[in-house]
Structure formats: C-alpha cells, structure tokens
C-alpha cells in the first residue's frame, strides 16, 4: 500500500529534497511529496477479503488518520 | 500510593522522571509496558525515549502496549496522565490528545534549552504556574513538530522562539478535562540548578498536587 501524507500537512523532508533539485538547476518542479510504500505478503485467495484486511491494518496501525491517507493494491 | 512511570522498550527517561518525582516529595514506581493493572496509581507518566525504536511512526506501536488500556481507563476515571516527549507522541497516537507529530521543520534533532511560556493554567501540569510565566526547559526531539488539522487541541504552553515549527507554537497540550497533558520539552530534567534550570519544578509540582487530590474535585 502507499501511505500519503495529506496535502495540508507539511512534509519537511519533501521540501528539503525539492530545494536540492532546484539547487541542481531543475526548474519547474512545483511540488515534491515523499510517500511511504509498504509491501505485505498476505495469505488469502479472495482479493476483496485481502483488501479489506489490509485496509483494516492501515486504519489501525500502518497509517495515522490525523496525517495520512492510503491506497491499497492487491496483486495475486 | 504513587505515580506509575511506564517503561516501554526504548524508553530512556524513566529514571529521570522517577528521580524528579521523589525529589519533589512524591513516590514513583516504574511499571513495565506489559503490566495491565495499575490500580492504586495516583498518576501516570509516559516518559521520553524511543519506544519500539520509533518504528513506523513515533508512538505508533507503543499505543498498543498492554498497559495503554489501563492508562486510558485511569484517565477516564480522572487520574492525571502526563506524557513527556515520546510519551506525548504516544498520547497523540492513542487519540488521548489531538493531533500528531512530524519531523522538526529544519530536520534537526534539537537538543538545547528553550523558553516556554505558560498560556493556560487550567491543566494539572500548568496549574501551579502563573499565566505568562516563562520557563527554561531542555528540548530533546526530532519529531516535535505538532500538527492538528482539526484545530481541536488546547495549548497550555507555547515555545517563545518557534524551534521546530509546531502548530500554534505548541509545547504542551491538555485535553478538555485538563487531566491528560503532554509536553515536548523535559520538565524532569530541569529540577535542580545543577541541571542548568529548575524551571520544570513548578510543572511537576502541579502534577504531583493533582495526584494527591480526590478525583472529581
């Protein structure tokens, strides 16, 4: 899953990397946000069931609901 | 009867907290994060450190430690609960205080004394201080930049020189009852002149005073 900090929340790491790109002469970079990707290997044969379980993991622990949204992708 | 100081794997300020409480005439017991019975505790402190190595996010795993259900129960009964630094981060992750912490604005670990102004004395941490009182306290944190998109937090002490970008300059917050409080700088490391400041005493004295009063007063 990808865990993204909400646009309204500052991203000090992303801002620092964006400044480094500008220092290197890369113009026109309007925004840079650093997301987190978590890879899980989960037992299960039903994609919808696996998705539901992983979304519950996101709600409970993996994402902070104050700061972050998440997208879950399920691959066989 | 005493103050329970919770030790998580990775806590590192528990002895400083216990020392400060005893110095101020209180009693302190260290309790392991797997303890589930804190009955009799007159107050709870979640101390600073790096619980569970700050894996995932600060406080994200510690909030599920077995002791936390008991801490929540005591808080609901009115027992004073104080989170310091990492303990404050744990209280936010647990939803016992609003908001969350991100990296300091300048991406630096801050390790120095800062000035903090008491702006609200209706909390068991700030109750013994006078409004406007400026305290010099050590700040030791990388993720001390508090954000609260809901603007629900009640700030009881603010930084004077914005060291980390914290929203509203928040250095300490209280819940609606004033009995669950978090502070990012370390009052327990400012209790004797030998430590460079004794300004933390007034905060911990307020907390200890609250632990000695009957709940509901």
XYZ file of C-alpha atoms in Angstrom:
293
model
C 0.000 0.000 0.000
C 1.013 3.595 -0.459
C 0.664 5.863 2.554
C 0.474 9.515 1.614
C 0.698 12.477 3.893
C -2.326 14.713 3.316
C -1.603 17.805 1.216
C -2.438 20.152 4.101
C 0.259 18.563 6.290
C 3.802 19.870 5.850
C 6.453 17.491 4.529
C 9.812 18.844 5.767
C 11.766 16.030 4.061
C 9.999 16.589 0.746
C 10.577 20.350 0.958
C 14.294 19.811 1.563
C 14.611 17.457 -1.410
C 12.711 19.927 -3.602
C 15.202 22.655 -2.656
C 18.082 20.324 -3.554
C 16.556 19.740 -7.001
C 16.222 23.488 -7.507
C 19.877 23.931 -6.453
C 20.841 21.394 -9.132
C 19.109 23.523 -11.739
C 15.923 21.515 -12.165
C 13.353 24.187 -12.824
C 9.587 23.827 -12.876
C 9.258 21.309 -10.043
C 6.046 22.567 -8.478
C 5.674 20.052 -5.718
C 7.505 17.119 -4.185
C 5.961 14.846 -1.602
C 7.601 11.737 -0.168
C 5.178 8.846 0.338
C 5.783 5.540 2.036
C 5.192 2.193 0.410
C 4.676 -0.928 2.499
C 4.766 -4.367 0.868
C 2.877 -7.163 2.600
C 2.742 -10.845 1.714
C -0.668 -11.923 2.975
C -2.373 -15.339 2.957
C -5.754 -15.435 1.227
C -7.449 -16.427 -2.004
C -10.075 -13.703 -2.253
C -8.739 -10.315 -3.352
C -11.632 -8.388 -1.801
C -11.126 -10.148 1.518
C -7.383 -9.462 1.482
C -8.003 -5.818 0.593
C -10.431 -5.474 3.499
C -7.965 -6.965 5.948
C -5.121 -4.759 4.736
C -7.311 -1.654 4.895
C -8.099 -2.552 8.495
C -4.338 -2.801 9.173
C -3.947 0.683 7.682
C -6.725 2.124 9.826
C -5.448 0.506 12.993
C -1.692 0.938 12.737
C 0.004 1.498 9.399
C -1.399 4.955 8.635
C -2.010 7.786 11.083
C -5.548 9.052 10.405
C -4.559 12.564 11.508
C -1.829 12.860 8.886
C -2.204 10.286 6.191
C -4.363 8.644 3.516
C -3.623 5.282 1.924
C -4.181 3.302 -1.247
C -4.137 -0.491 -1.249
C -3.230 -2.509 -4.308
C -3.707 -6.264 -4.278
C -1.723 -8.496 -6.630
C -2.038 -12.261 -6.868
C 0.122 5.066 46.526
C 2.360 6.595 43.951
C 2.909 7.738 40.413
C 3.312 4.939 37.864
C 6.118 5.671 35.404
C 5.616 3.409 32.390
C 8.680 1.801 30.829
C 8.356 0.825 27.166
C 11.124 -0.989 25.293
C 13.215 2.011 24.254
C 12.110 4.431 26.974
C 15.138 6.265 28.370
C 13.853 8.991 30.680
C 12.017 6.852 33.227
C 14.728 7.171 35.880
C 14.943 10.936 35.403
C 11.170 11.172 35.901
C 11.217 8.956 38.997
C 14.158 10.943 40.416
C 12.370 14.249 39.880
C 9.129 12.996 41.440
C 10.988 11.741 44.512
C 12.993 14.955 44.742
C 9.696 16.838 44.936
C 8.414 14.612 47.732
C 6.357 12.177 45.666
C 6.601 8.446 45.230
C 7.263 6.812 41.890
C 7.138 3.211 40.695
C 8.475 2.032 37.363
C 5.973 -0.266 35.632
C 6.622 -2.389 32.550
C 4.549 -1.739 29.441
C 3.057 -5.233 29.664
C 1.570 -4.571 33.106
C -2.186 -4.339 32.904
C -3.062 -3.473 36.495
C -2.104 -0.020 37.708
C -4.876 0.152 40.280
C -3.802 2.371 43.119
C -1.712 4.623 40.920
C -2.467 8.272 41.708
C -0.919 9.444 38.483
C 0.723 8.060 35.358
C 3.726 9.365 33.453
C 4.677 8.154 29.978
C 8.341 9.163 29.826
C 10.560 10.137 26.942
C 12.713 7.910 24.792
C 12.229 5.941 21.616
C 9.569 3.350 22.408
C 9.864 0.417 19.993
C 12.625 2.315 18.226
C 10.072 4.782 16.820
C 9.378 2.158 14.150
C 6.713 3.223 11.642
C 5.961 6.489 13.496
C 6.789 7.750 16.973
C 4.408 6.139 19.446
C 2.586 4.117 16.778
C 3.389 0.737 18.297
C 3.595 1.819 21.939
C -0.026 2.905 21.872
C -0.947 -0.785 21.542
C 1.176 -1.877 24.507
C -0.961 -3.793 27.022
C -0.560 -1.075 29.649
C -2.258 1.527 27.470
C -5.788 0.203 28.017
C -5.197 0.595 31.731
C -3.772 4.099 31.226
C -6.883 5.002 29.240
C -9.142 3.573 31.952
C -7.363 5.558 34.665
C -7.562 8.723 32.557
C -11.292 8.227 32.082
C -11.628 7.931 35.858
C -9.812 11.244 36.220
C -6.344 10.102 37.214
C -3.742 12.616 35.967
C -1.799 11.295 32.969
C 1.311 13.116 31.733
C 3.220 12.302 28.555
C 6.669 13.822 28.175
C 8.368 13.962 24.744
C 7.949 10.421 23.363
C 5.201 9.937 25.956
C 3.409 12.933 24.436
C 3.751 11.367 20.982
C 2.254 8.136 22.350
C -0.746 10.009 23.813
C -1.401 11.590 20.409
C -1.114 8.270 18.578
C -3.505 6.793 21.148
C -6.000 9.570 20.442
C -5.897 10.692 24.086
C -4.637 14.076 22.881
C -5.397 15.565 19.456
C -3.008 15.935 16.544
C 0.194 14.174 15.599
C 3.914 14.821 15.331
C 6.084 15.169 12.240
C 9.783 15.921 11.783
C 11.061 19.280 13.008
C 10.754 21.974 10.360
C 14.538 22.233 9.915
C 15.098 18.452 10.032
C 17.390 18.782 13.002
C 17.364 16.895 16.247
C 17.022 19.718 18.763
C 18.965 19.275 21.991
C 19.084 22.528 23.914
C 17.204 24.603 26.443
C 14.255 26.534 25.056
C 11.921 29.101 26.537
C 8.327 28.064 27.002
C 5.500 30.370 28.082
C 2.599 29.095 30.154
C -0.546 30.311 28.373
C -3.280 28.277 30.086
C -3.181 27.247 33.742
C -6.294 25.061 33.593
C -4.384 21.791 33.445
C -2.776 19.617 36.048
C 0.626 20.388 34.532
C 0.357 24.172 34.498
C -1.974 24.735 37.467
C 0.806 25.808 39.833
C 2.317 28.298 37.375
C 1.183 31.861 36.813
C -0.149 32.738 33.334
C 2.606 34.252 31.209
C 5.347 32.563 33.238
C 8.345 31.804 31.036
C 10.162 28.561 31.785
C 13.558 27.435 30.522
C 13.386 23.722 29.749
C 15.513 21.249 27.783
C 14.059 20.150 24.451
C 15.367 16.855 23.035
C 13.455 15.726 19.995
C 13.492 15.232 16.249
C 9.751 14.811 15.826
C 8.490 17.677 17.957
C 6.567 19.459 15.226
C 2.961 19.104 16.288
C 0.205 19.355 13.693
C -3.519 19.354 14.305
C -5.692 19.764 11.195
C -8.817 19.780 13.384
C -7.570 22.698 15.498
C -9.059 20.889 18.478
C -6.000 20.959 20.703
C -5.826 23.138 23.779
C -2.327 24.573 24.013
C -1.266 25.201 27.614
C 2.358 26.208 26.953
C 3.988 27.693 23.845
C 7.557 27.997 22.622
C 8.769 31.583 22.536
C 11.081 31.222 19.529
C 9.434 28.510 17.417
C 12.282 25.968 17.432
C 10.519 23.251 15.426
C 7.505 24.571 13.500
C 4.944 23.225 15.963
C 1.435 24.496 15.146
C 0.424 27.451 17.360
C 3.915 27.129 18.858
C 2.547 24.307 20.958
C 4.967 22.920 23.542
C 2.293 21.407 25.813
C -1.346 20.430 25.331
C -4.196 19.405 27.586
C -7.386 17.507 26.885
C -10.739 19.090 27.761
C -10.551 17.877 31.356
C -7.043 19.208 31.862
C -6.056 15.877 33.391
C -4.414 14.359 30.319
C -1.455 16.517 29.365
C 1.521 16.214 27.039
C 4.675 18.306 26.966
C 7.513 18.074 24.440
C 10.365 19.628 26.482
C 11.556 17.798 29.602
C 10.473 19.319 32.937
C 12.038 16.360 34.787
C 15.471 17.397 33.550
C 15.036 20.916 34.928
C 14.500 20.343 38.636
C 17.808 21.480 40.144
C 20.115 24.408 39.460
C 22.871 21.865 38.881
C 20.983 20.805 35.735
C 21.041 24.329 34.340
C 17.448 25.122 35.249
C 14.948 24.299 37.932
C 12.001 25.726 35.988
C 10.439 22.286 35.500
C 9.639 22.056 39.192
C 6.534 24.230 39.013
C 5.069 21.907 36.358
C 5.824 18.675 38.177
C 4.680 20.175 41.478
C 1.355 20.981 39.830
C 1.106 17.432 38.523
C 2.008 15.925 41.914
C -0.502 18.189 43.625
C -3.205 16.927 41.280
C -2.323 13.308 42.053
C -2.925 13.908 45.737
C -6.392 15.339 45.369
C -9.526 13.220 45.284
C -10.665 12.602 41.731
C -13.535 14.791 40.631
C -12.503 17.827 42.644
